[in-house]
Each structure stands twice: as structure tokens, then as C-alpha cells.
Amino acid sequence: MGVKNEIRLAVGVLTAVLVILAFGTIGLLSRMSPAIERIIDENVTSSMAVERMLAALASRQEPVEVRRTRFEKSYRVARGNITEKDEKELLDQMSAISDAAIEGDPEDLAATVETLLSLAEVNWRSIERADAQARRLGTTGAWAVVLLVVVLAGAIVLA
């Protein structure tokens, strides 16, 4: 085999490895988008519902029925988006006292606000865990690319 053919073979192998590296990188990094989307779908929706329920409890200028409607609408959103085990228990606990809280009962209002804050905390912990998982996925992908580049560089040096 002549030098010219060996160079062509080496360039062909190098090109093939680079193409594999490019598609591998795309594959690894494209896994980030679903992880981030899951964070949003599962937890931001619940967090926004908690904020809206707190706002309904806090807005004393509106009639009770308007506040109740706003609260119940957000409660249904949170109920329909249960993704953590603790959320169901907290929502069940809150449903028993929220009506009196909306009416203005101080004890039930305080308990409902405390339950809503606990619900928000559950979702923030979940967001933090999902964020850490997405970061690990990104770091793993970056190191996989580095490993492929090192292997490629080693192949070039040995060729």
C-alpha cells in the first residue's frame, strides 16, 4: 500500500470518527432538553398553582366567592399535577381547611398558608433534584466527548 493510499485511509477513518463524534455529541446533549422540559412540566406548574392559591387567600378586597373560585381553580391545577408523593398528602390536608381559610378563619388561614408553603418546598426540592440530574447528564456528555476526542487523538498519533 502506498503512502498516498495510507493517507487517504487515515483521513477517511478520521472523518468517520469525527462524524460519529458529532452525532454522538448531538445525541448526548439532546437528552438535556427533555430533562429540562420535565422539570417545567412537573414542578413549575405546581409552583404557579401554589402562588395563585396564596394570592387568592391574600386578596381581601375581592368578594369571598371570587377568591374561592380563584383558589379552587388553582387547587384543581395542583391536584391534576401531582408528581411527588408528599403533594397528595398536603393537598388532602389543605382541602379540609381551605374553605374556612378563604372565609377568613385565622387558624385555618395560617394552617392553609403553612401547607401551601410546604407544598412549594416539595416542588422546589424536586426541581433541585431534577436540575442536579440534568447537570450530571450534561457533565457526563461533556466527558464522553472528551474521551472520544482523546481516543481520536491517540488514533491519529499512532497512525
mmCIF file of N, CA, C and O in Angstrom, residues 50 53-54 57-58 94 97 101 107-119:
data_model
loop_
_atom_site.group_PDB
_atom_site.id
_atom_site.type_symbol
_atom_site.label_atom_id
_atom_site.label_comp_id
_atom_site.label_asym_id
_atom_site.label_seq_id
_atom_site.Cartn_x
_atom_site.Cartn_y
_atom_site.Cartn_z
ATOM 1 N N VAL A 50 -49.543 27.058 43.500
ATOM 2 C CA VAL A 50 -49.364 27.445 44.903
ATOM 3 C C VAL A 50 -49.372 28.964 45.024
ATOM 4 O O VAL A 50 -50.041 29.530 45.895
ATOM 5 N N MET A 53 -52.887 30.238 44.654
ATOM 6 C CA MET A 53 -53.708 29.968 45.838
ATOM 7 C C MET A 53 -53.357 30.943 46.959
ATOM 8 O O MET A 53 -54.256 31.458 47.645
ATOM 9 N N LEU A 54 -52.071 31.199 47.151
ATOM 10 C CA LEU A 54 -51.661 32.182 48.157
ATOM 11 C C LEU A 54 -52.217 33.563 47.831
ATOM 12 O O LEU A 54 -52.681 34.284 48.720
ATOM 13 N N LEU A 57 -55.852 33.750 48.732
ATOM 14 C CA LEU A 57 -56.034 33.897 50.178
ATOM 15 C C LEU A 57 -55.704 35.315 50.647
ATOM 16 O O LEU A 57 -56.325 35.828 51.576
ATOM 17 N N ALA A 58 -54.756 35.939 49.997
ATOM 18 C CA ALA A 58 -54.280 37.257 50.435
ATOM 19 C C ALA A 58 -55.135 38.412 49.935
ATOM 20 O O ALA A 58 -55.115 39.483 50.537
ATOM 21 N N MET A 94 -54.982 20.150 53.007
ATOM 22 C CA MET A 94 -55.418 21.518 52.771
ATOM 23 C C MET A 94 -56.895 21.589 52.386
ATOM 24 O O MET A 94 -57.592 22.550 52.749
ATOM 25 N N ILE A 97 -59.372 22.353 55.177
ATOM 26 C CA ILE A 97 -59.354 23.627 55.902
ATOM 27 C C ILE A 97 -59.399 24.857 55.004
ATOM 28 O O ILE A 97 -59.597 25.963 55.485
ATOM 29 N N ALA A 101 -60.431 28.918 55.548
ATOM 30 C CA ALA A 101 -59.348 29.889 55.375
ATOM 31 C C ALA A 101 -59.781 31.008 54.438
ATOM 32 O O ALA A 101 -59.499 32.188 54.688
ATOM 33 N N GLU A 107 -57.073 30.659 62.215
ATOM 34 C CA GLU A 107 -56.326 29.409 62.413
ATOM 35 C C GLU A 107 -56.228 28.607 61.122
ATOM 36 O O GLU A 107 -55.166 28.096 60.768
ATOM 37 N N ASP A 108 -57.347 28.485 60.427
ATOM 38 C CA ASP A 108 -57.347 27.734 59.167
ATOM 39 C C ASP A 108 -56.547 28.463 58.087
ATOM 40 O O ASP A 108 -55.904 27.825 57.249
ATOM 41 N N LEU A 109 -56.597 29.787 58.117
ATOM 42 C CA LEU A 109 -55.799 30.563 57.162
ATOM 43 C C LEU A 109 -54.312 30.303 57.392
ATOM 44 O O LEU A 109 -53.567 30.037 56.450
ATOM 45 N N ALA A 110 -53.893 30.369 58.648
ATOM 46 C CA ALA A 110 -52.477 30.125 58.972
ATOM 47 C C ALA A 110 -52.076 28.698 58.585
ATOM 48 O O ALA A 110 -51.000 28.478 58.009
ATOM 49 N N ALA A 111 -52.946 27.736 58.877
ATOM 50 C CA ALA A 111 -52.634 26.336 58.543
ATOM 51 C C ALA A 111 -52.595 26.131 57.032
ATOM 52 O O ALA A 111 -51.728 25.398 56.520
ATOM 53 N N THR A 112 -53.503 26.775 56.297
ATOM 54 C CA THR A 112 -53.523 26.644 54.841
ATOM 55 C C THR A 112 -52.273 27.268 54.229
ATOM 56 O O THR A 112 -51.648 26.684 53.335
ATOM 57 N N VAL A 113 -51.893 28.443 54.712
ATOM 58 C CA VAL A 113 -50.675 29.090 54.212
ATOM 59 C C VAL A 113 -49.459 28.217 54.511
ATOM 60 O O VAL A 113 -48.600 28.016 53.642
ATOM 61 N N GLU A 114 -49.394 27.660 55.692
ATOM 62 C CA GLU A 114 -48.272 26.785 56.057
ATOM 63 C C GLU A 114 -48.233 25.548 55.160
ATOM 64 O O GLU A 114 -47.176 25.125 54.695
ATOM 65 N N THR A 115 -49.396 24.996 54.867
ATOM 66 C CA THR A 115 -49.474 23.824 53.988
ATOM 67 C C THR A 115 -49.046 24.193 52.573
ATOM 68 O O THR A 115 -48.330 23.434 51.909
ATOM 69 N N LEU A 116 -49.478 25.364 52.112
ATOM 70 C CA LEU A 116 -49.067 25.819 50.775
ATOM 71 C C LEU A 116 -47.565 26.034 50.702
ATOM 72 O O LEU A 116 -46.928 25.688 49.698
ATOM 73 N N LEU A 117 -46.992 26.575 51.749
ATOM 74 C CA LEU A 117 -45.531 26.760 51.766
ATOM 75 C C LEU A 117 -44.814 25.412 51.763
ATOM 76 O O LEU A 117 -43.775 25.257 51.105
ATOM 77 N N SER A 118 -45.377 24.437 52.468
ATOM 78 C CA SER A 118 -44.796 23.084 52.442
ATOM 79 C C SER A 118 -44.901 22.477 51.048
ATOM 80 O O SER A 118 -43.976 21.812 50.574
ATOM 81 N N LEU A 119 -46.030 22.710 50.397
ATOM 82 C CA LEU A 119 -46.217 22.221 49.029
ATOM 83 C C LEU A 119 -45.202 22.856 48.086
ATOM 84 O O LEU A 119 -44.614 22.179 47.233
#
